[in-house]
């Protein structure tokens, strides 16, 4: 059995992390474009102008700014999305390389700000639309089906400055206008769509996910609601415009283990799971789960869901469930244990003594992937699509332009084995696999270039050096063989 011959092998990118060309073709600024480069030890910041005219920066995690702040880009700051790997000008050569590897699909996003620069225009920007026409046409030459994310950390900053982005329901109309535009334009060229990238991140890093700078519980609840409604409307629009369209959600999913058999740790796992299940629940089943409504009530949040909104959610469930899986987490009910944990940047911060970690402290756990696939399949019974996974590592480009990334091959091999077991032995319905950053690109969490995931080394460095040349890593030929053998030859 194993992987079916229709299995969608490929890789994943996002526009803001690879395209660059920030001021080209009438593009507007997005949330990523006002975010500076960080490092493994220095958090990224967001820049803005105060109403008194001073330029300030603020940590990107939970962004707090004085009233009247206007986000933007200013001299003297280093914004990695502005150049990225200049995929905008290199896409032909890049797609040719992905085609050579035998990709069946390429996941990338449409940068909303290339189509509607501030998010609020009545008519779209033709030059932006044309760029993605060219990109999808290029993919078609190699038989690569695009898998398009509608919003991948690229909310127009115009919407943030106008009304705080997704906290305000006016964002829904702007988003659906954009969705209609791209659904009509790319009908017949794009069949697979994802609505919001890692929507659950909206509750942890709201600015990065959706350009939201408020972080009080009520604003986060409404930001989630407006995006869930926008996602459901997007599903309906995409289905209406082309019944062949298949639409998925996208959630950051790290499998959670209890730190001890103490029942309070077990209960804590259930609570932690809800951080991602809440979004799966609404997008897969079409209604708010009881636990979330009770939580809002207990937190004193005045949360309203009208009958009309309930109807939209019900009619906008996704066709498949997609998620990112990089690592698993360990959950403890004991705040001291969680607090003391070091060396593992997992969401919940407890180190797992059974697992190695990456250079960035992310645990490496292929068995956790098999657990994750089973958990999602058992719970929802909808086809799954693993749209992000991979090892961010520091690669060395040798003088002869080779990169020996055996560590990456090892990571991917073990994760593919886990997928195969989940399909063969557990009966999970998995439709595809797009490892993250198939071309090296800018890291979302740190803004670094030297946290590399790709099969293809891109000579762009954090200090601005590098000529942008592309070089095949050892993993390039390995993955090519994996695809050609439909996941059988993993050596
Ligand atoms: C996911 C995002 O969270 O993880 C990507 O969807 C991101 O945009 C990826 O790049 C890997 O994270 P990082 O921080 O290593 O780039």
Short mmCIF file of C-alpha atoms and ligand atoms in Angstrom, two decimals:
data_model
loop_
_atom_site.label_atom_id
_atom_site.label_comp_id
_atom_site.label_asym_id
_atom_site.label_seq_id
_atom_site.Cartn_x
_atom_site.Cartn_y
_atom_site.Cartn_z
CA UNK A 1 0.00 0.00 0.00
CA UNK A 2 1.97 3.05 1.21
CA UNK A 3 1.63 6.38 -0.56
CA UNK A 4 -0.88 6.50 -3.39
CA UNK A 5 0.32 7.46 -6.84
CA UNK A 6 -1.78 10.64 -6.58
CA UNK A 7 -0.04 11.68 -3.37
CA UNK A 8 0.86 15.36 -3.64
CA UNK A 9 4.62 15.54 -3.06
CA UNK A 10 6.09 19.00 -3.08
CA UNK A 11 7.32 21.83 -0.91
CA UNK A 12 6.12 25.04 0.70
CA UNK A 13 6.95 28.74 0.57
CA UNK A 14 5.20 31.95 1.51
CA UNK A 15 5.25 35.13 -0.53
CA UNK A 16 6.60 37.41 2.17
CA UNK A 17 9.44 35.04 3.04
CA UNK A 18 10.68 34.55 -0.50
CA UNK A 19 9.46 37.13 -3.02
CA UNK A 20 11.23 40.32 -1.92
CA UNK A 21 10.48 43.10 -4.46
CA UNK A 22 8.64 45.00 -1.77
CA UNK A 23 8.15 48.15 -3.83
CA UNK A 24 7.74 46.49 -7.19
CA UNK A 25 4.54 46.23 -9.24
CA UNK A 26 2.40 48.50 -7.08
CA UNK A 27 2.66 46.30 -3.99
CA UNK A 28 1.55 47.74 -0.63
CA UNK A 29 3.11 47.03 2.75
CA UNK A 30 2.07 44.01 4.78
CA UNK A 31 2.53 43.13 8.43
CA UNK A 32 5.73 41.24 7.54
CA UNK A 33 7.19 44.20 5.71
CA UNK A 34 7.29 46.36 8.85
CA UNK A 35 8.96 43.62 10.90
CA UNK A 36 12.72 43.79 11.39
CA UNK A 37 15.30 41.04 11.31
CA UNK A 38 15.98 39.31 14.63
CA UNK A 39 18.30 36.49 15.57
CA UNK A 40 18.34 33.36 17.70
CA UNK A 41 18.70 35.56 20.77
CA UNK A 42 17.16 38.88 19.67
CA UNK A 43 13.43 39.12 19.04
CA UNK A 44 12.14 40.74 15.86
CA UNK A 45 10.55 44.18 16.25
CA UNK A 46 7.78 46.11 14.52
CA UNK A 47 8.32 49.75 13.56
CA UNK A 48 5.83 52.61 13.73
CA UNK A 49 5.49 56.37 13.88
CA UNK A 50 3.82 57.96 16.90
CA UNK A 51 1.27 60.72 16.40
CA UNK A 52 3.96 63.14 17.57
CA UNK A 53 6.08 61.97 14.64
CA UNK A 54 8.67 59.88 16.51
CA UNK A 55 9.87 56.60 15.01
CA UNK A 56 9.71 53.71 17.49
CA UNK A 57 10.06 49.93 17.50
CA UNK A 58 8.29 47.37 19.63
CA UNK A 59 8.87 43.65 20.30
CA UNK A 60 6.96 41.49 17.83
CA UNK A 61 5.49 38.98 20.27
CA UNK A 62 2.58 40.95 21.77
CA UNK A 63 2.69 44.36 20.16
CA UNK A 64 1.65 47.27 22.40
CA UNK A 65 1.74 50.76 20.91
CA UNK A 66 0.49 54.21 21.96
CA UNK A 67 -2.79 55.42 20.52
CA UNK A 68 -2.53 56.83 17.01
CA UNK A 69 0.57 54.81 16.09
CA UNK A 70 0.96 54.24 12.35
CA UNK A 71 2.98 51.19 11.36
CA UNK A 72 5.44 51.58 8.51
CA UNK A 73 9.03 51.18 7.31
CA UNK A 74 11.71 53.66 8.21
CA UNK A 75 15.35 54.35 7.40
CA UNK A 76 17.99 52.60 9.43
CA UNK A 77 16.04 49.39 10.07
CA UNK A 78 16.69 46.03 8.43
CA UNK A 79 13.49 44.45 7.07
CA UNK A 80 14.28 40.99 5.66
CA UNK A 81 11.08 40.61 3.59
CA UNK A 82 12.05 43.56 1.40
CA UNK A 83 14.68 41.57 -0.49
CA UNK A 84 14.16 38.03 0.86
CA UNK A 85 15.51 35.67 -1.84
CA UNK A 86 14.08 37.77 -4.68
CA UNK A 87 11.86 34.93 -5.84
CA UNK A 88 9.84 37.63 -7.61
CA UNK A 89 12.59 37.88 -10.21
CA UNK A 90 13.99 34.33 -9.92
CA UNK A 91 10.77 32.32 -10.04
CA UNK A 92 11.43 30.80 -13.47
CA UNK A 93 14.79 29.36 -12.50
CA UNK A 94 13.38 28.29 -9.12
CA UNK A 95 10.34 26.53 -10.54
CA UNK A 96 12.60 24.76 -13.04
CA UNK A 97 14.61 23.36 -10.12
CA UNK A 98 11.46 22.26 -8.27
CA UNK A 99 10.24 20.70 -11.51
CA UNK A 100 13.54 18.83 -11.81
CA UNK A 101 12.93 17.38 -8.33
CA UNK A 102 9.59 16.09 -9.63
CA UNK A 103 7.32 18.29 -7.50
CA UNK A 104 3.62 17.54 -7.97
CA UNK A 105 2.60 20.59 -5.99
CA UNK A 106 4.05 23.87 -4.77
CA UNK A 107 2.52 25.56 -1.79
CA UNK A 108 2.94 29.32 -1.80
CA UNK A 109 0.82 32.28 -0.82
CA UNK A 110 -0.60 35.13 -2.81
CA UNK A 111 0.58 38.28 -1.13
CA UNK A 112 -2.70 40.12 -0.51
CA UNK A 113 -0.83 43.45 -0.75
CA UNK A 114 0.19 42.78 -4.36
CA UNK A 115 -3.49 42.53 -5.26
CA UNK A 116 -5.01 45.13 -2.92
CA UNK A 117 -2.10 47.31 -1.72
CA UNK A 118 -3.83 48.75 1.34
CA UNK A 119 -6.55 46.10 1.53
CA UNK A 120 -9.23 48.75 0.99
CA UNK A 121 -9.14 49.49 -2.75
CA UNK A 122 -12.27 48.81 -4.79
CA UNK A 123 -10.37 47.43 -7.76
CA UNK A 124 -7.38 45.09 -7.81
CA UNK A 125 -3.86 45.86 -8.93
CA UNK A 126 -3.40 44.29 -12.36
CA UNK A 127 0.38 44.04 -12.09
CA UNK A 128 0.08 41.94 -8.94
CA UNK A 129 -2.49 39.66 -10.56
CA UNK A 130 -0.25 39.25 -13.59
CA UNK A 131 2.71 38.16 -11.45
CA UNK A 132 0.75 35.21 -10.05
CA UNK A 133 -0.62 34.37 -13.52
CA UNK A 134 2.97 34.05 -14.67
CA UNK A 135 3.95 32.06 -11.61
CA UNK A 136 1.09 29.57 -11.96
CA UNK A 137 1.70 29.27 -15.71
CA UNK A 138 5.33 28.47 -14.99
CA UNK A 139 4.27 25.77 -12.50
CA UNK A 140 1.94 24.28 -15.11
CA UNK A 141 4.86 23.82 -17.53
CA UNK A 142 6.30 21.28 -15.08
CA UNK A 143 3.02 19.71 -14.09
CA UNK A 144 3.19 21.36 -10.65
CA UNK A 145 -0.20 22.11 -9.11
CA UNK A 146 -0.22 25.27 -6.98
CA UNK A 147 -1.50 24.99 -3.42
CA UNK A 148 -2.30 28.59 -2.56
CA UNK A 149 -2.50 30.12 0.90
CA UNK A 150 -4.72 33.19 0.83
CA UNK A 151 -3.23 34.81 3.94
CA UNK A 152 0.22 33.82 5.17
CA UNK A 153 1.39 36.56 7.55
CA UNK A 154 0.72 39.20 4.87
CA UNK A 155 -2.18 41.29 6.13
CA UNK A 156 -2.13 44.75 4.52
CA UNK A 157 -0.71 47.25 7.00
CA UNK A 158 -3.33 49.69 5.65
CA UNK A 159 -5.96 47.66 7.51
CA UNK A 160 -3.91 47.66 10.71
CA UNK A 161 -3.49 51.42 10.54
CA UNK A 162 -7.14 52.02 9.61
CA UNK A 163 -8.90 50.00 12.31
CA UNK A 164 -6.57 47.51 13.96
CA UNK A 165 -7.03 44.78 11.32
CA UNK A 166 -8.98 41.61 12.27
CA UNK A 167 -10.26 43.03 15.54
CA UNK A 168 -12.68 44.96 13.33
CA UNK A 169 -15.29 43.16 11.25
CA UNK A 170 -14.71 45.47 8.28
CA UNK A 171 -11.68 43.29 7.51
CA UNK A 172 -14.03 40.50 6.44
CA UNK A 173 -15.40 42.45 3.50
CA UNK A 174 -11.89 43.47 2.37
CA UNK A 175 -10.74 39.87 2.56
CA UNK A 176 -13.71 38.42 0.70
CA UNK A 177 -13.28 41.00 -2.07
CA UNK A 178 -9.69 39.83 -2.43
CA UNK A 179 -10.76 36.16 -2.38
CA UNK A 180 -13.37 36.72 -5.10
CA UNK A 181 -10.79 38.47 -7.24
CA UNK A 182 -8.20 35.70 -7.05
CA UNK A 183 -10.76 32.89 -7.25
CA UNK A 184 -12.12 34.32 -10.53
CA UNK A 185 -8.74 35.20 -11.94
CA UNK A 186 -7.06 31.86 -11.26
CA UNK A 187 -10.03 29.62 -12.01
CA UNK A 188 -8.66 26.60 -13.83
CA UNK A 189 -5.09 27.39 -12.76
CA UNK A 190 -5.42 26.79 -9.02
CA UNK A 191 -7.49 23.98 -7.56
CA UNK A 192 -6.07 23.65 -4.02
CA UNK A 193 -6.45 26.51 -1.55
CA UNK A 194 -5.77 27.20 2.13
CA UNK A 195 -7.48 30.09 3.90
CA UNK A 196 -5.36 31.42 6.82
CA UNK A 197 -1.89 30.15 7.63
CA UNK A 198 -1.62 28.84 11.21
CA UNK A 199 -4.79 30.57 12.37
CA UNK A 200 -4.23 29.46 15.97
CA UNK A 201 -1.09 31.63 16.05
CA UNK A 202 -3.51 34.59 16.04
CA UNK A 203 -3.92 34.01 19.76
CA UNK A 204 -0.19 33.92 20.52
CA UNK A 205 1.53 36.25 18.05
CA UNK A 206 -1.41 38.31 16.74
CA UNK A 207 0.53 40.89 14.77
CA UNK A 208 2.51 38.36 12.79
CA UNK A 209 -0.53 36.24 12.02
CA UNK A 210 -3.03 38.96 11.17
CA UNK A 211 -1.65 42.47 11.69
CA UNK A 212 -3.42 42.76 15.06
CA UNK A 213 -1.74 44.86 17.77
CA UNK A 214 -4.38 44.58 20.47
CA UNK A 215 -3.73 41.65 22.77
CA UNK A 216 -6.51 41.75 25.39
CA UNK A 217 -8.66 38.60 25.52
CA UNK A 218 -11.73 40.21 23.96
CA UNK A 219 -9.81 41.55 20.95
CA UNK A 220 -8.20 38.16 20.43
CA UNK A 221 -11.60 36.44 20.62
CA UNK A 222 -13.02 38.80 17.99
CA UNK A 223 -9.95 38.60 15.79
CA UNK A 224 -10.40 34.81 15.77
CA UNK A 225 -14.12 35.09 15.08
CA UNK A 226 -13.71 37.50 12.18
CA UNK A 227 -11.06 35.30 10.59
CA UNK A 228 -13.13 32.17 11.09
CA UNK A 229 -16.07 33.85 9.39
CA UNK A 230 -13.81 35.17 6.63
CA UNK A 231 -12.42 31.65 6.18
CA UNK A 232 -15.91 30.14 5.95
CA UNK A 233 -16.94 32.78 3.42
CA UNK A 234 -13.78 32.11 1.42
CA UNK A 235 -14.65 28.40 1.27
CA UNK A 236 -18.10 29.25 -0.07
CA UNK A 237 -16.77 31.75 -2.62
CA UNK A 238 -14.15 29.31 -3.89
CA UNK A 239 -16.71 26.52 -4.22
CA UNK A 240 -19.22 28.77 -5.99
CA UNK A 241 -16.70 30.12 -8.46
CA UNK A 242 -15.28 26.70 -9.27
CA UNK A 243 -16.83 23.50 -7.90
CA UNK A 244 -13.48 21.78 -8.57
CA UNK A 245 -11.80 23.88 -5.91
CA UNK A 246 -10.68 22.06 -2.79
CA UNK A 247 -10.20 24.25 0.24
CA UNK A 248 -8.38 23.54 3.48
CA UNK A 249 -7.63 25.35 6.71
CA UNK A 250 -4.11 25.54 8.18
CA UNK A 251 -3.20 25.16 11.83
CA UNK A 252 0.14 25.00 13.67
CA UNK A 253 -0.04 21.59 15.30
CA UNK A 254 2.57 20.28 17.70
CA UNK A 255 1.60 17.04 19.39
CA UNK A 256 1.28 17.39 23.19
CA UNK A 257 2.50 14.85 25.77
CA UNK A 258 1.85 14.97 29.52
CA UNK A 259 4.99 15.56 31.56
CA UNK A 260 3.97 12.91 34.14
CA UNK A 261 1.14 10.41 34.71
CA UNK A 262 -0.24 12.81 37.29
CA UNK A 263 -3.90 13.31 36.26
CA UNK A 264 -3.53 17.08 36.49
CA UNK A 265 -0.92 16.94 33.74
CA UNK A 266 -3.32 14.82 31.65
CA UNK A 267 -6.05 17.39 32.11
CA UNK A 268 -3.64 20.17 31.23
CA UNK A 269 -2.90 18.38 27.94
CA UNK A 270 -6.59 18.49 27.06
CA UNK A 271 -6.64 22.23 27.75
CA UNK A 272 -3.47 22.82 25.73
CA UNK A 273 -4.84 20.76 22.82
CA UNK A 274 -7.78 23.11 22.60
CA UNK A 275 -5.45 25.93 21.53
CA UNK A 276 -5.31 24.25 18.14
CA UNK A 277 -8.45 22.06 18.23
CA UNK A 278 -10.67 25.10 18.67
CA UNK A 279 -9.78 26.23 15.14
CA UNK A 280 -9.99 22.73 13.67
CA UNK A 281 -13.35 22.29 15.42
CA UNK A 282 -14.91 25.39 13.87
CA UNK A 283 -13.38 24.98 10.44
CA UNK A 284 -14.06 21.24 10.17
CA UNK A 285 -17.43 21.03 11.93
CA UNK A 286 -18.91 24.48 11.35
CA UNK A 287 -19.73 25.58 14.89
CA UNK A 288 -18.13 26.88 18.06
CA UNK A 289 -17.37 24.13 20.60
CA UNK A 290 -18.99 24.46 24.03
CA UNK A 291 -15.66 24.74 25.85
CA UNK A 292 -14.75 27.94 23.99
CA UNK A 293 -18.07 29.64 24.67
CA UNK A 294 -17.80 28.69 28.36
CA UNK A 295 -14.22 29.99 28.47
CA UNK A 296 -15.29 33.36 27.02
CA UNK A 297 -18.12 33.57 29.52
CA UNK A 298 -15.84 32.72 32.44
CA UNK A 299 -13.33 35.30 31.27
CA UNK A 300 -16.05 37.95 31.21
CA UNK A 301 -15.81 38.40 27.44
CA UNK A 302 -18.96 39.74 25.91
CA UNK A 303 -18.96 37.38 22.93
CA UNK A 304 -21.76 37.45 20.40
CA UNK A 305 -22.34 35.05 17.54
CA UNK A 306 -25.43 35.93 15.53
CA UNK A 307 -27.68 33.40 13.78
CA UNK A 308 -26.41 34.68 10.44
CA UNK A 309 -22.81 34.16 11.52
CA UNK A 310 -23.59 30.66 12.75
CA UNK A 311 -25.06 29.91 9.33
CA UNK A 312 -21.93 31.17 7.58
CA UNK A 313 -19.72 28.94 9.73
CA UNK A 314 -21.98 25.96 9.10
CA UNK A 315 -21.88 26.43 5.35
CA UNK A 316 -18.16 27.10 5.12
CA UNK A 317 -16.50 23.96 6.44
CA UNK A 318 -13.28 22.95 4.74
CA UNK A 319 -12.76 20.00 2.39
CA UNK A 320 -9.51 18.91 4.01
CA UNK A 321 -7.47 19.75 7.09
CA UNK A 322 -3.98 21.02 6.74
CA UNK A 323 -1.39 21.68 9.36
CA UNK A 324 2.26 22.33 10.11
CA UNK A 325 4.17 19.89 12.25
CA UNK A 326 7.72 20.62 13.35
CA UNK A 327 7.91 19.37 16.90
CA UNK A 328 6.03 17.96 19.85
CA UNK A 329 5.52 19.60 23.24
CA UNK A 330 5.52 18.49 26.84
CA UNK A 331 2.78 19.85 29.06
CA UNK A 332 2.98 20.27 32.80
CA UNK A 333 0.36 21.60 35.18
CA UNK A 334 3.15 22.68 37.50
CA UNK A 335 4.07 26.28 36.63
CA UNK A 336 7.49 25.88 38.23
CA UNK A 337 8.44 23.00 35.97
CA UNK A 338 7.22 24.80 32.89
CA UNK A 339 9.03 27.92 33.98
CA UNK A 340 12.33 26.19 34.70
CA UNK A 341 12.58 24.43 31.36
CA UNK A 342 15.47 25.59 29.22
CA UNK A 343 16.84 24.83 25.78
CA UNK A 344 13.58 23.95 24.10
CA UNK A 345 11.56 26.68 22.44
CA UNK A 346 8.42 24.56 22.21
CA UNK A 347 5.13 26.39 22.80
CA UNK A 348 4.85 25.13 26.35
CA UNK A 349 8.50 25.22 27.26
CA UNK A 350 9.08 21.87 28.99
CA UNK A 351 12.08 19.94 27.75
CA UNK A 352 11.52 16.38 26.60
CA UNK A 353 14.45 14.24 27.82
CA UNK A 354 13.76 11.59 25.18
CA UNK A 355 14.15 13.85 22.17
CA UNK A 356 17.03 15.61 20.44
CA UNK A 357 16.54 19.26 19.53
CA UNK A 358 17.47 21.33 16.48
CA UNK A 359 20.02 24.14 16.63
CA UNK A 360 17.08 26.43 17.35
CA UNK A 361 15.89 24.26 20.24
CA UNK A 362 12.91 22.65 18.47
CA UNK A 363 12.41 19.03 19.48
CA UNK A 364 12.76 16.40 16.74
CA UNK A 365 10.01 13.81 17.00
CA UNK A 366 8.85 11.74 14.00
CA UNK A 367 6.73 9.51 16.25
CA UNK A 368 4.94 12.65 17.38
CA UNK A 369 3.98 13.17 13.74
CA UNK A 370 2.40 9.72 13.59
CA UNK A 371 0.53 10.55 16.81
CA UNK A 372 -0.57 13.89 15.32
CA UNK A 373 -1.84 12.30 12.10
CA UNK A 374 -3.79 9.70 14.04
CA UNK A 375 -5.23 12.22 16.47
CA UNK A 376 -6.54 14.45 13.68
CA UNK A 377 -7.84 11.62 11.54
CA UNK A 378 -9.60 9.89 14.44
CA UNK A 379 -11.20 13.14 15.55
CA UNK A 380 -12.34 14.66 12.26
CA UNK A 381 -12.33 11.97 9.56
CA UNK A 382 -11.41 14.46 6.86
CA UNK A 383 -8.43 14.09 4.51
CA UNK A 384 -5.24 15.54 5.97
CA UNK A 385 -2.50 17.50 4.24
CA UNK A 386 0.85 18.05 5.95
CA UNK A 387 1.75 21.41 4.46
CA UNK A 388 4.79 22.29 6.61
CA UNK A 389 7.50 20.23 8.25
CA UNK A 390 11.27 20.36 8.16
CA UNK A 391 14.54 21.09 9.86
CA UNK A 392 15.81 24.66 10.18
CA UNK A 393 19.59 24.33 10.31
CA UNK A 394 22.78 26.22 9.63
CA UNK A 395 24.06 24.88 6.33
CA UNK A 396 27.61 25.21 5.08
CA UNK A 397 28.17 26.10 1.44
CA UNK A 398 31.49 24.50 0.56
CA UNK A 399 33.99 26.00 -1.85
CA UNK A 400 32.89 23.59 -4.54
CA UNK A 401 29.31 24.84 -3.98
CA UNK A 402 28.08 21.63 -2.39
CA UNK A 403 26.03 21.46 0.80
CA UNK A 404 26.16 18.17 2.69
CA UNK A 405 22.91 18.28 4.67
CA UNK A 406 22.71 14.67 5.83
CA UNK A 407 21.01 15.90 9.05
CA UNK A 408 18.11 17.24 6.97
CA UNK A 409 17.82 14.01 4.97
CA UNK A 410 17.73 12.10 8.25
CA UNK A 411 15.00 14.36 9.67
CA UNK A 412 12.84 14.14 6.54
CA UNK A 413 13.38 10.39 6.10
CA UNK A 414 12.15 9.65 9.61
CA UNK A 415 9.12 11.92 9.21
CA UNK A 416 8.22 10.35 5.87
CA UNK A 417 8.49 6.90 7.48
CA UNK A 418 6.08 8.07 10.18
CA UNK A 419 3.62 9.29 7.52
CA UNK A 420 3.92 5.97 5.71
CA UNK A 421 3.17 4.03 8.90
CA UNK A 422 0.20 6.26 9.63
CA UNK A 423 -1.17 5.52 6.15
CA UNK A 424 -0.32 1.80 5.98
CA UNK A 425 -0.78 0.67 9.54
CA UNK A 426 -3.28 3.15 10.95
CA UNK A 427 -5.40 3.88 7.86
CA UNK A 428 -4.97 7.63 7.97
CA UNK A 429 -6.06 9.50 4.82
CA UNK A 430 -3.11 11.77 4.01
CA UNK A 431 -3.26 13.54 0.66
CA UNK A 432 0.10 15.28 0.43
CA UNK A 433 3.32 16.54 1.92
CA UNK A 434 4.94 19.92 1.34
CA UNK A 435 8.05 20.32 3.51
CA UNK A 436 8.71 23.91 4.52
CA UNK A 437 11.09 26.24 2.74
CA UNK A 438 11.94 23.99 -0.19
CA UNK A 439 14.12 26.91 -1.25
CA UNK A 440 15.98 28.59 1.61
CA UNK A 441 14.03 31.65 2.69
CA UNK A 442 13.60 34.15 5.53
CA UNK A 443 12.66 32.64 8.89
CA UNK A 444 9.28 33.79 10.21
CA UNK A 445 10.14 33.67 13.89
CA UNK A 446 13.60 35.22 13.79
CA UNK A 447 13.81 36.89 10.37
CA UNK A 448 17.12 35.17 9.74
CA UNK A 449 18.33 33.81 6.41
CA UNK A 450 20.77 31.41 7.96
CA UNK A 451 18.03 29.28 9.51
CA UNK A 452 17.73 27.21 6.37
CA UNK A 453 15.18 24.53 5.47
CA UNK A 454 15.68 24.12 1.72
CA UNK A 455 16.69 21.46 -0.75
CA UNK A 456 18.19 24.41 -2.60
CA UNK A 457 20.76 26.69 -1.00
CA UNK A 458 20.17 30.35 -1.77
CA UNK A 459 23.20 32.58 -1.41
CA UNK A 460 21.56 35.42 0.50
CA UNK A 461 23.08 36.22 3.87
CA UNK A 462 21.81 38.09 6.92
CA UNK A 463 24.34 40.89 6.49
CA UNK A 464 23.09 41.59 2.97
CA UNK A 465 25.97 39.81 1.22
CA UNK A 466 25.53 36.94 -1.24
CA UNK A 467 24.68 37.10 -4.92
CA UNK A 468 21.41 35.16 -4.74
CA UNK A 469 22.76 32.12 -6.62
CA UNK A 470 20.94 28.84 -6.13
CA UNK A 471 22.82 25.57 -5.40
CA UNK A 472 21.47 22.04 -5.00
CA UNK A 473 22.08 20.53 -1.57
CA UNK A 474 22.54 16.78 -1.09
CA UNK A 475 18.90 16.63 0.00
CA UNK A 476 17.88 17.80 -3.50
CA UNK A 477 18.76 14.52 -5.20
CA UNK A 478 17.58 12.52 -2.24
CA UNK A 479 14.09 14.08 -2.30
CA UNK A 480 13.96 13.72 -6.09
CA UNK A 481 14.47 9.98 -5.61
CA UNK A 482 11.84 9.84 -2.87
CA UNK A 483 9.27 11.48 -5.13
CA UNK A 484 10.17 9.32 -8.14
CA UNK A 485 9.79 6.16 -6.06
CA UNK A 486 6.49 7.41 -4.50
CA UNK A 487 8.05 7.39 -1.06
CA UNK A 488 9.49 3.87 -1.31
CA UNK A 489 13.19 4.64 -1.72
CA UNK A 490 14.19 6.59 1.38
CA UNK A 491 17.89 5.62 1.52
C1 LIG B 1 5.47 28.18 10.36
C2 LIG B 1 5.14 29.28 9.40
O1 LIG B 1 5.17 28.63 11.61
O2 LIG B 1 6.78 27.80 10.54
C3 LIG B 1 6.23 29.63 8.41
O3 LIG B 1 3.94 29.04 8.72
C4 LIG B 1 7.56 29.55 9.12
O4 LIG B 1 5.95 30.87 7.87
C5 LIG B 1 7.78 28.12 9.58
O5 LIG B 1 8.63 30.02 8.37
C6 LIG B 1 9.11 27.84 10.22
O6 LIG B 1 9.37 28.73 11.25
P1 LIG B 1 10.68 29.59 11.25
O7 LIG B 1 10.52 30.54 12.34
O8 LIG B 1 11.79 28.64 11.46
O9 LIG B 1 10.75 30.28 9.93
#
